[in-house]
XYZ file of C-alpha atoms in Angstrom:
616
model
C 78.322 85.658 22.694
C 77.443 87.728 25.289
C 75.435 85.215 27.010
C 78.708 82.565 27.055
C 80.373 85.712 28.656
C 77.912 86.297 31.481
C 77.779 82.692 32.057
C 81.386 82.614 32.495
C 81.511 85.926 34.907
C 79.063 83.675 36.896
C 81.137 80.729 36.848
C 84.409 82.283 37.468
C 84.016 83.410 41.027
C 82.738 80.097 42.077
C 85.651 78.208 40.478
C 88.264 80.528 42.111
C 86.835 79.577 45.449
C 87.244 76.282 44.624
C 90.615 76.734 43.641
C 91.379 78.749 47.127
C 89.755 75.808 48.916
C 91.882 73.271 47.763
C 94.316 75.338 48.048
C 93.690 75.750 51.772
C 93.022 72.004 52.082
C 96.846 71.586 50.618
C 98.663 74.086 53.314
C 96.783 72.130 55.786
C 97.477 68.802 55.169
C 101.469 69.851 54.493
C 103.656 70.113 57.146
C 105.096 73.438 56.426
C 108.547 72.327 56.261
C 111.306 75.279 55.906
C 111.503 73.774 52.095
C 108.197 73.742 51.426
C 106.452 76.268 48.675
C 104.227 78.627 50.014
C 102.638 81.454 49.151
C 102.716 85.092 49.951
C 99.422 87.355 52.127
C 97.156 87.672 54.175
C 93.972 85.824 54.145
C 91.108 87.511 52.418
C 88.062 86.378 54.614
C 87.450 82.866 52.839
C 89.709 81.244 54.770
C 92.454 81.446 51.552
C 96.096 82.647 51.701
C 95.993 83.837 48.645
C 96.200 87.432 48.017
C 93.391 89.429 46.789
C 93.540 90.264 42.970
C 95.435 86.941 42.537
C 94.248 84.834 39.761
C 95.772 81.138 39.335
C 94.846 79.133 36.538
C 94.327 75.472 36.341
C 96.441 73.539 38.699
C 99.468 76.136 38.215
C 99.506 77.741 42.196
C 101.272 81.338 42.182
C 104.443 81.788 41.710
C 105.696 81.928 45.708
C 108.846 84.571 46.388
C 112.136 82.878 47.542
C 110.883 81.530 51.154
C 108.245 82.880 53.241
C 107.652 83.100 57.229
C 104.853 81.636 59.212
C 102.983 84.008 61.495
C 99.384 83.415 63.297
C 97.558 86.110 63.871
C 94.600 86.885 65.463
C 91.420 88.121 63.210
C 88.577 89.774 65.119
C 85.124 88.185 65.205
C 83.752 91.088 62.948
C 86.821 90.615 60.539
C 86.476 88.237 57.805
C 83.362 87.778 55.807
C 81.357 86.297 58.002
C 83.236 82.699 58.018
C 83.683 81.231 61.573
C 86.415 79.477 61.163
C 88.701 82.477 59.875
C 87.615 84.077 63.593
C 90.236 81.748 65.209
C 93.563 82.545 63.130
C 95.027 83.169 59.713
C 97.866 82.365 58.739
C 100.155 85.019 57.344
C 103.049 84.394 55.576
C 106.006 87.526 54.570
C 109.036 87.023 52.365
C 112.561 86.815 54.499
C 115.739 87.385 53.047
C 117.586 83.892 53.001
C 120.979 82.410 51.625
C 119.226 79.744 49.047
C 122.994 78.016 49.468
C 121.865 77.001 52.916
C 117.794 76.828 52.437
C 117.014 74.873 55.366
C 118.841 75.610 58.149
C 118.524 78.965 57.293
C 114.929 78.764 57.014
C 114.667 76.693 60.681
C 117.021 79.373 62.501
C 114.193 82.499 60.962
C 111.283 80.616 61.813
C 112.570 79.509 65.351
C 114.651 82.860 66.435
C 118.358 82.863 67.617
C 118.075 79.422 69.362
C 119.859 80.861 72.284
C 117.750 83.073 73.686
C 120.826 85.622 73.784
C 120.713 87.723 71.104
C 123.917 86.640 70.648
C 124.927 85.390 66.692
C 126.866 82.934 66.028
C 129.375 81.889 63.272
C 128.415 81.165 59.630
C 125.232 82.936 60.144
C 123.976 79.500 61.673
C 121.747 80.230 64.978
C 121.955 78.474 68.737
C 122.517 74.517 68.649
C 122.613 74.479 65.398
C 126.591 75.748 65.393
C 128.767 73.346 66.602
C 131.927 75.169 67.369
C 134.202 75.295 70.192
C 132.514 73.747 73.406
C 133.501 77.200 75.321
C 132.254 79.241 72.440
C 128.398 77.148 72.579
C 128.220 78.029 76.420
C 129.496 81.717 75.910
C 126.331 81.874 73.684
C 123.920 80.092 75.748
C 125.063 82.087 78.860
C 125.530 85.977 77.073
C 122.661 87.271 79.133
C 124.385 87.215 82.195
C 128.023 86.300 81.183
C 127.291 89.966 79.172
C 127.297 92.051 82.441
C 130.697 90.719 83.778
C 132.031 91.645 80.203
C 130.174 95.177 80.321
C 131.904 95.707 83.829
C 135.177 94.943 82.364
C 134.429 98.113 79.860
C 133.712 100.027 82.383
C 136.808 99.293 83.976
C 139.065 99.918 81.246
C 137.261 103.041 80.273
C 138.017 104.395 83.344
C 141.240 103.043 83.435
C 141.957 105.087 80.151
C 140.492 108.296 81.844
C 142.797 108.337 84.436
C 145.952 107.674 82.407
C 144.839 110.254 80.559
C 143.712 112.594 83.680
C 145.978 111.349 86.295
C 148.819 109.808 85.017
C 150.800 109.342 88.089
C 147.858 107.159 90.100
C 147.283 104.865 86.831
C 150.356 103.490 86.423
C 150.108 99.537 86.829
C 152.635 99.479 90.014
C 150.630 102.087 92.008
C 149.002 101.384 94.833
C 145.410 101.918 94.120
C 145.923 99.902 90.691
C 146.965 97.426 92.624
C 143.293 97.315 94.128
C 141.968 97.919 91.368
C 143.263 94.754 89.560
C 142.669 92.950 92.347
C 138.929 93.555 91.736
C 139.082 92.888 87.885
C 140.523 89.600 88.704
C 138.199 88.608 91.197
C 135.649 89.931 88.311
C 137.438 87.563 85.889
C 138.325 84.202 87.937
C 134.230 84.757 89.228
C 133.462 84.217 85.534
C 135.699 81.157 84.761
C 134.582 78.896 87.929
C 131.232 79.587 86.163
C 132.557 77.180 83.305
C 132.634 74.313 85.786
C 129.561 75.156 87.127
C 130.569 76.287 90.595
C 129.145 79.817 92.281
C 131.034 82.771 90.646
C 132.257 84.426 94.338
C 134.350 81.184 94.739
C 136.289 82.416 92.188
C 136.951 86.024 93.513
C 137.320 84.743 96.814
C 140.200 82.187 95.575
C 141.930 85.294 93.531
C 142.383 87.063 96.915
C 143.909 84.514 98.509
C 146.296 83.692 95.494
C 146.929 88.187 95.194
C 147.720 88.203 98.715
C 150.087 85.090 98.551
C 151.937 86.155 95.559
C 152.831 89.784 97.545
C 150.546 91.920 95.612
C 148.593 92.563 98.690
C 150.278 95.104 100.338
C 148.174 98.537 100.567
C 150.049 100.106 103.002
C 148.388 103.890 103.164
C 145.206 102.591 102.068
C 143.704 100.821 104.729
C 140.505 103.572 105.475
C 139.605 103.071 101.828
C 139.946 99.439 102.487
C 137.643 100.227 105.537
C 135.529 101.710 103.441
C 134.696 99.551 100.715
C 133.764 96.531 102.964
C 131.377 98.284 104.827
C 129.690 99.941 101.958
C 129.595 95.649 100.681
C 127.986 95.171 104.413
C 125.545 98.314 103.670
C 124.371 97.350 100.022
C 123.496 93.759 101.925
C 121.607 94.948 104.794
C 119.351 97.416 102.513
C 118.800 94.773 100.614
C 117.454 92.799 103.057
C 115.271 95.563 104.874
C 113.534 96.055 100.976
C 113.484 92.050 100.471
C 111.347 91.967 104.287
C 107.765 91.358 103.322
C 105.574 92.189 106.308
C 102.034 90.473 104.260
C 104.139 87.096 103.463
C 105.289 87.590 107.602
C 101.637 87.652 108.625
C 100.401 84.806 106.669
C 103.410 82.320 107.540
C 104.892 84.353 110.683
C 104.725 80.772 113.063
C 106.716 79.142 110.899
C 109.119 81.973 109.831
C 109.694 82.568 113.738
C 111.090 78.768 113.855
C 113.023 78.906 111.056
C 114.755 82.000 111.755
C 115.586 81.549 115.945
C 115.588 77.907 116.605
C 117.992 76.858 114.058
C 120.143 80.077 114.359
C 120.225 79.768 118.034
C 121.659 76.217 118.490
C 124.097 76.851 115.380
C 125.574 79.500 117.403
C 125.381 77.658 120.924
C 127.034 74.410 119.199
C 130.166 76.773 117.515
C 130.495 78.762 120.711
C 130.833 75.780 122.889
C 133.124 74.292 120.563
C 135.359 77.065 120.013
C 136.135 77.539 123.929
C 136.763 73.656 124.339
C 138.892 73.522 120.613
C 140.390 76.734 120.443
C 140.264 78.702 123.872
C 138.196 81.418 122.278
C 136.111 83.556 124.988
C 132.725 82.898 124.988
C 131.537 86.087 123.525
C 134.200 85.855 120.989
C 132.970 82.543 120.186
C 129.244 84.016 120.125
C 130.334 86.228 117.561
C 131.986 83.382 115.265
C 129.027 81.715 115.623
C 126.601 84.735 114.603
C 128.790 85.560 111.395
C 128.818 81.323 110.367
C 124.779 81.066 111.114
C 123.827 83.662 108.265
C 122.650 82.066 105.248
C 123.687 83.832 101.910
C 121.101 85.549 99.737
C 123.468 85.405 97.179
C 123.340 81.518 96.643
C 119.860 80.974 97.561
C 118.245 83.768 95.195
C 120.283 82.522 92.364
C 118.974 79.308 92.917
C 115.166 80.150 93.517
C 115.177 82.480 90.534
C 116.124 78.832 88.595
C 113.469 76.726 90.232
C 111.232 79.097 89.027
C 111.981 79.071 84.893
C 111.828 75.167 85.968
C 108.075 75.861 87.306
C 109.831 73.624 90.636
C 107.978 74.463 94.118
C 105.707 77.266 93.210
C 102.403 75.497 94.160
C 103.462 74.983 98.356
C 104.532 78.325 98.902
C 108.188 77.218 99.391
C 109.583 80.456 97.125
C 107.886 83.197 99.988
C 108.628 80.429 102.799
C 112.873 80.449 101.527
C 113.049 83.674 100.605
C 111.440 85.111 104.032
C 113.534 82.979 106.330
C 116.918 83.753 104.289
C 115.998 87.567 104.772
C 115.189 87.418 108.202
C 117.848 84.857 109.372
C 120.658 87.736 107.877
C 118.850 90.351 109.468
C 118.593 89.052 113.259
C 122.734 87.131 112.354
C 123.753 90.657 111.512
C 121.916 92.847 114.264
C 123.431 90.511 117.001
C 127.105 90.154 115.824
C 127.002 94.349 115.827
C 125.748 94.354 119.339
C 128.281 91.161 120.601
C 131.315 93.117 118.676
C 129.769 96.706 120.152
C 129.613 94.702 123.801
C 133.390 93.272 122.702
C 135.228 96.318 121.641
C 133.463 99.179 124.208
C 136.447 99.975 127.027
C 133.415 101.612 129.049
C 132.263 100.327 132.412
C 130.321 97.051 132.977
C 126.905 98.870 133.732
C 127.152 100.635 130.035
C 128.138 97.394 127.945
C 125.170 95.618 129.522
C 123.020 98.828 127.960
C 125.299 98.895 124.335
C 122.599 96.649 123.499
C 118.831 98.316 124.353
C 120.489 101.378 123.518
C 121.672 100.685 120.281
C 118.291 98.802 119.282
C 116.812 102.149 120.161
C 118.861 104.399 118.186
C 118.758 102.273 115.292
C 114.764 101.975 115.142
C 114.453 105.804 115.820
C 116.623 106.666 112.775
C 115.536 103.740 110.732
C 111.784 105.151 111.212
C 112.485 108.964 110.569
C 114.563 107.876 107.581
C 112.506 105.481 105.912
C 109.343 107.759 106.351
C 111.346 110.562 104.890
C 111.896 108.609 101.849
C 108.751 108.099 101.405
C 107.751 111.245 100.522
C 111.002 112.432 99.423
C 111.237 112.763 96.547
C 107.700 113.054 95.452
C 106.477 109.799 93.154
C 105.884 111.769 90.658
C 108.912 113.312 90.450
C 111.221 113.061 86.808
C 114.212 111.289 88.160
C 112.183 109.913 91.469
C 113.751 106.775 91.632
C 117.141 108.048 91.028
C 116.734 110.269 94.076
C 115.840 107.852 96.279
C 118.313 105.822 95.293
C 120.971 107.629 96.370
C 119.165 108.877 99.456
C 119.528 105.356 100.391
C 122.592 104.927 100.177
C 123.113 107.715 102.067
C 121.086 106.968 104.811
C 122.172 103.405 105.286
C 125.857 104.792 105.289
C 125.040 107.537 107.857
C 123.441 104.550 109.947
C 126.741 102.419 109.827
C 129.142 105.074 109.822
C 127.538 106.801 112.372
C 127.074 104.363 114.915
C 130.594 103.532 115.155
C 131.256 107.085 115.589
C 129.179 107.324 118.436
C 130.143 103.767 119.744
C 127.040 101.729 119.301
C 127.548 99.554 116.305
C 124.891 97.938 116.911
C 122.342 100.702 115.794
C 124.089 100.958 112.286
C 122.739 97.226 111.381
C 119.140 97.757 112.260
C 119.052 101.270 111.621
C 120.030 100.531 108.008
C 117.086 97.593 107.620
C 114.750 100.080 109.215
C 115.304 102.480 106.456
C 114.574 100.173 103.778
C 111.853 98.334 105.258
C 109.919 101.489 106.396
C 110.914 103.124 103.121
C 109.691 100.238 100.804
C 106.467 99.903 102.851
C 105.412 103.210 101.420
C 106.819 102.941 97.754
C 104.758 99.249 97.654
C 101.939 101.943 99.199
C 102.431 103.999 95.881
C 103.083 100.973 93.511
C 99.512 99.190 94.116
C 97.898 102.624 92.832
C 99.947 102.199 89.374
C 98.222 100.558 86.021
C 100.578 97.514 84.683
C 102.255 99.223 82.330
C 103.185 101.826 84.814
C 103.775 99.185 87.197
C 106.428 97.785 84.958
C 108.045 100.698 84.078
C 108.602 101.737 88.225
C 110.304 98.383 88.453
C 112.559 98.592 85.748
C 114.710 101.262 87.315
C 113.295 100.820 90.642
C 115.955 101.268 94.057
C 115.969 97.244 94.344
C 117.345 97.339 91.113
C 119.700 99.511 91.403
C 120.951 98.214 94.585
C 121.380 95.057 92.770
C 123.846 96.756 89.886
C 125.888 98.337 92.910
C 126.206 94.893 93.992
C 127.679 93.769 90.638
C 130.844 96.223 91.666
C 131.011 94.834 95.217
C 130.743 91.562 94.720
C 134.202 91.472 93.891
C 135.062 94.015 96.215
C 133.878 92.066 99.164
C 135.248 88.339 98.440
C 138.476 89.580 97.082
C 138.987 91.937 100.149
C 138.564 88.484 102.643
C 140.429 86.315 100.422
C 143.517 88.646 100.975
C 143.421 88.362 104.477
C 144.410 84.285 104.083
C 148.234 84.517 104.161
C 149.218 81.150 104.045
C 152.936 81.812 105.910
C 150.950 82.915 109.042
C 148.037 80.513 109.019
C 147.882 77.718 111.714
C 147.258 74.140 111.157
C 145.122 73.928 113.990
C 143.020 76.783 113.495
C 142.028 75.314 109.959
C 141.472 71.670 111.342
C 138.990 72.732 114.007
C 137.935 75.640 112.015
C 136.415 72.753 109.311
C 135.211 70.823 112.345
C 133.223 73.811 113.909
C 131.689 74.628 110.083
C 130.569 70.821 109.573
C 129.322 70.447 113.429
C 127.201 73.451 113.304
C 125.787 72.815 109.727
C 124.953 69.455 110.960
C 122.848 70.586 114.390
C 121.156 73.581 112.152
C 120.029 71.313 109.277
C 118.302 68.853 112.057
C 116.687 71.669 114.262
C 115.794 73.520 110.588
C 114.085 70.391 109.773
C 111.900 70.067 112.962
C 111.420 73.809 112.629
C 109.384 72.751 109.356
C 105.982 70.551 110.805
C 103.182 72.029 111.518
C 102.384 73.649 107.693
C 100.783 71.073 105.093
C 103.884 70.017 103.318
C 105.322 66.809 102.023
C 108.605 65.315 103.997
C 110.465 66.026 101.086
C 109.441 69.922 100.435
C 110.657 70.372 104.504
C 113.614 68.590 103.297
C 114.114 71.446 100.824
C 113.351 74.094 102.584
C 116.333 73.132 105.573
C 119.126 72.612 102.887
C 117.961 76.038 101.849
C 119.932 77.291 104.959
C 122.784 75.546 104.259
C 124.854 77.721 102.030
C 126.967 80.470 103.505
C 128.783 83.441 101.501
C 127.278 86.333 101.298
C 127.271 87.511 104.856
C 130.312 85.639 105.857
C 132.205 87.585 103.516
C 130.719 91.409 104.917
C 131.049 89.731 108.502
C 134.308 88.142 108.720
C 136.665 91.214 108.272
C 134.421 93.646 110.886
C 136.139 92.471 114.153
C 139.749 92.219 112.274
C 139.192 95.929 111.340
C 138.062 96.777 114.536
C 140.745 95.360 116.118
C 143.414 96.991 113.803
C 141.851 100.263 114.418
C 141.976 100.440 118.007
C 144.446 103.443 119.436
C 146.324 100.647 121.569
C 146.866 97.244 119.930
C 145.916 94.052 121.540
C 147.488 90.964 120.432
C 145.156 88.553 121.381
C 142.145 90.527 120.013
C 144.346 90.278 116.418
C 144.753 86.498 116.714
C 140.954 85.976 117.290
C 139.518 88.566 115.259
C 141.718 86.597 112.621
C 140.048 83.272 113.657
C 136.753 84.729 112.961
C 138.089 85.453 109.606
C 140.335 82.694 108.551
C 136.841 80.328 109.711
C 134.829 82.423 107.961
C 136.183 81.789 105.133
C 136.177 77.732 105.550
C 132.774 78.312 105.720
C 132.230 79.904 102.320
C 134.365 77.390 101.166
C 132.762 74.851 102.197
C 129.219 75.064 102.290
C 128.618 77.793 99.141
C 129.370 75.329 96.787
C 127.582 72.242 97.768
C 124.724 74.153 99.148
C 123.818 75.367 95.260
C 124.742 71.846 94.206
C 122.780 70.173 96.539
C 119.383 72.536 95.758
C 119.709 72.151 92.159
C 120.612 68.359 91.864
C 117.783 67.400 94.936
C 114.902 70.141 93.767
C 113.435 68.049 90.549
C 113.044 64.894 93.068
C 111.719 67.032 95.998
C 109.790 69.512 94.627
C 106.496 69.571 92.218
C 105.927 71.288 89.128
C 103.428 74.174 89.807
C 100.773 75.629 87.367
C 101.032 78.607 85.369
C 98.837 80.705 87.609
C 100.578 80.291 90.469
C 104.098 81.795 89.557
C 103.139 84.950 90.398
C 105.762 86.064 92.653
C 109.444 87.822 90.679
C 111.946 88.200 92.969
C 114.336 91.252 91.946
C 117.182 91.698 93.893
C 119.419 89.458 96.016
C 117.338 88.895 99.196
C 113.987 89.363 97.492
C 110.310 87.957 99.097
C 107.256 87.253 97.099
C 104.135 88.720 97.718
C 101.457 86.648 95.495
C 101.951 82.872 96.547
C 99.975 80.736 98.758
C 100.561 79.954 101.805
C 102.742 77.070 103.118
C 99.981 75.823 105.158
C 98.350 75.992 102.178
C 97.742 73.590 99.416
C 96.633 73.919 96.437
């Protein structure tokens, strides 16, 4: 008796091996389906999912809990019993709560996640495609990461709004004044989101709401106009920091040749062509017509970014170099656009002698670099790095120093300086917080960027975004507008589009790219909207705020404005149609390794691609 029972102690192990082979052998040849049985644990180092201290009997497996979930793990070479093939993965499987009324799609939205990459649930307990409700209701899920933030503004907004009732009942009633602007922002906020459903750029939206405010009388700030002043040029001041931090001076030494073309040649006869046409079409002085030119020549960060930032989840371009190539040209393009119309409208607006609006210029590029240097280096040691709330801090020194540069300078009379002075800042600033950055581990690295100024710039553009497209749609009354103005208006916008995207183009040889990729890279200029919108109201502003008022100075600086606008119009939206639709015909796919570069703000340049001369 005792011998049967040693011989079956001896026999037992081996035959539950066998069993937990076979076993194995089963999960492996099955296809896991979400209604398939399976059981519960971890392997135990013979390659078996069976839990330890599990005994099965026969051909009876274990009793397996309602459904389980597939996970592969990793198991360390020193980790399970010597057995090589248990070093690659196991396969662990934990019990999930589950409806058993509605097994397998239930079991299909656990194992694959929300299907919407959202966070966002959706009726019936059913995840991503697999709901198919209202069409607006699938894309409101699809699109909640960013659609989220123009409903999280919206809170904001009426959580302030039910502050002030509260506080200041006699400002937040709807027929006020300054509710009046502030529902003019909401409902560029709102009419930005619903173009989005059509798939057109979101500032079209605020920028047709201003128009339609202004038309239907709701316009009228009378009182208000400074804090009208105000918010435009803060708009104009969040763009040109954002351009000074976007300014990459590695990605301007490697590809500086080419940058230089892209950046003057095209800009230059853009601005010629409009100038020349304005004086012939519409009698406009030539350095009136200079200045319509320099605000129409600027190509928006807004568009462009948006659109790189989706060529890049599509893997499109990122093996020539094209991202740094865009993304450097687009942020110096704005910055020389914006530095010249300040020193044209300085040279415009100055009642001094001859002699000292021939010097308006040198001596405004002089202030601003001097104050753009001793501000940016200030920042960046002030705060200290390692300081608690460091980035906070020199966030809002920033902001501050860029509206001290702005302000200031037309205070003093040389606008000029408040442009550069304000990319000064940021670029000098950012050369020394990229200084600290490189010093940081990853993790560290990650964290800085998070909540880094960039970023935060980029949430104060959220707020005036609306502020700035709404605020130059309200200047389009259409009881004053003239028929001719918008006819040759159009026909300056389409002529100088046409003479930059053939001198862009020839800007392009001389780097190792394909005709198709140089194709790209001059519709990448094509899009105004950003600028245009900062830009256009300046000289109207200027020439409201003068102590005596010049009629003729209103009807241009109104030109400037009312073109402006035709320009958003119509080059925003088929300049993001146009690099979407063309980029999967134009552009190659390019390896994992090389998307290195993450662009986070609006006028962002990446630092880790390869040249454009280049390739790989």
């Amino acid at each position: 008796m005792s011998a049967d029972l040693a011989k079956r102690g001896r026999q037992q192990p081996n035959q539950r091996q066998l069993q937990q082979q076979q076993q194995q052998q089963q999960f492996n040849s099955r296809a896991l389906a979400p209604g398939d049985r399976m059981t519960q644990g971890a392997g135990n180092g013979n390659g078996s999912s069976v839990p330890q201290g599990t005994q099965s009997h026969g051909d009876n497996l274990p009793t397996p809990p309602l459904h389980t979930k597939l996970d592969i793990q990793r198991i360390p070479e020193d980790a399970g019993g010597g057995d090589a093939t248990q070093n690659a993965a196991t396969i662990i499987l934990t019990p999930t709560s589950l409806n058993l009324t509605n097994t397998t799609q239930n079991v299909a939205a656990n194992n694959a996640g929300s299907g919407n990459g959202s966070g966002l649930p959706t009726p019936g307990g059913v995840h991503g495609d697999e709901y198919k409700g209202p069409q607006w209701w699938r894309y409101l899920v699809r699109h909640w990461v960013n659609t989220s933030e123009h409903v999280a503004l919206l809170a904001i907004f009426l959580g302030l709004w039910a502050m002030a009732w509260v506080l200041l009942p006699d400002f937040s009633e709807p027929q006020t004044v300054i509710m009046r602007i502030a529902f003019l922002f909401v409902g560029a906020q709102i009419s930005g989101i619903l173009v989005t459903f059509i798939h057109l750029p979101d500032m079209l939206g605020m920028l047709f709401f201003g128009v339609l405010y202004t038309n239907l009388g709701f316009a009228n700030f009378q009182g208000y106009q400074r804090f009208e002043l105000f918010l435009r040029e803060m708009a104009l001041i969040n763009i040109m920091l954002l351009a000074g931090l976007g300014l990459d001076g590695d990605a301007f030494k490697r590809l500086w040749f080419m940058i230089l073309r892209l950046t003057l040649l095209p800009t230059i006869v853009e601005v010629a062509v409009i100038a020349g046409l304005a004086y012939l079409t519409l009698s406009m002085p030539w350095l009136w017509g200079i200045a319509l030119g320099l605000v129409i020549t600027a190509v928006s960060p807004n568009v462009v970014v948006t659109v790189m930032l989706k060529l890049k989840e599509d893997r499109l371009g990122l093996n020539s170099g094209i991202h740094t190539l865009i993304y450097a040209m687009t942020t110096c393009n704005d910055v020389v656009a914006i530095f010249m119309f300040g020193v044209i409208i300085s040279v415009i607006f100055s009642t001094t002698s001859l002699t000292q609006q021939v010097l308006q210029g040198p001596i405004g590029i002089g202030i601003g670099l001097v104050f753009g240097y001793l501000y940016g280096t200030m920042l960046q040691y002030l705060p200290s790095r390692n300081a608690t709330y460091a980035n906070g801090l020199r966030f809002v020194l920033t902001i501050l120093g860029g509206t001290i540069a702005v302000m200031g300078s037309r205070v003093i009379g040389y606008t000029s300086a408040g442009a550069l002075g304000c990319v000064t800042t940021a670029f000098i600033a950012r050369i020394g917080w990229r200084r600290e950055e490189s010093k940081l581990t990853p993790q560290q690295l990650q964290a800085q960027q998070i909540a880094s100024v960039p970023k935060r710039l980029d949430l104060l553009w959220k707020f005036l975004k609306p502020v700035s497209f709404a605020l130059i749609g309200k200047e389009i009354n259409f009881n004053v507008l003239e028929g001719h103005v918008i006819g040759y208006g159009a026909l300056l916008v389409l002529v100088g589009s046409l003479f930059r995207l053939a001198f862009a183009y020839l800007s392009t040889y001389g780097g190792n790219l394909s005709r198709k990729e140089r194709a790209y890279i001059t519709i990448s200029g094509f899009p105004k909207a950003t600028v245009q919108a900062a830009l256009g109201p300046v000289a109207l502003d200027l020439a409201r705020a003068a102590t005596t008022a010049n009629n003729d100075q209103l009807a241009l600086a109104s030109n400037v404005l009312i073109i402006s606008v035709l320009a958003i119009i119509f080059t925003a939206p088929l300049g993001a149609i146009l690099m979407l639709r063309l980029a999967p015909h134009w552009l190659k796919h390019g390896d994992a390794v090389e998307a290195v570069d993450s662009p986070t703000t609006p006028t962002p340049t990446a630092t880790g691609q390869v040249s454009a001369f280049k390739r790989t």
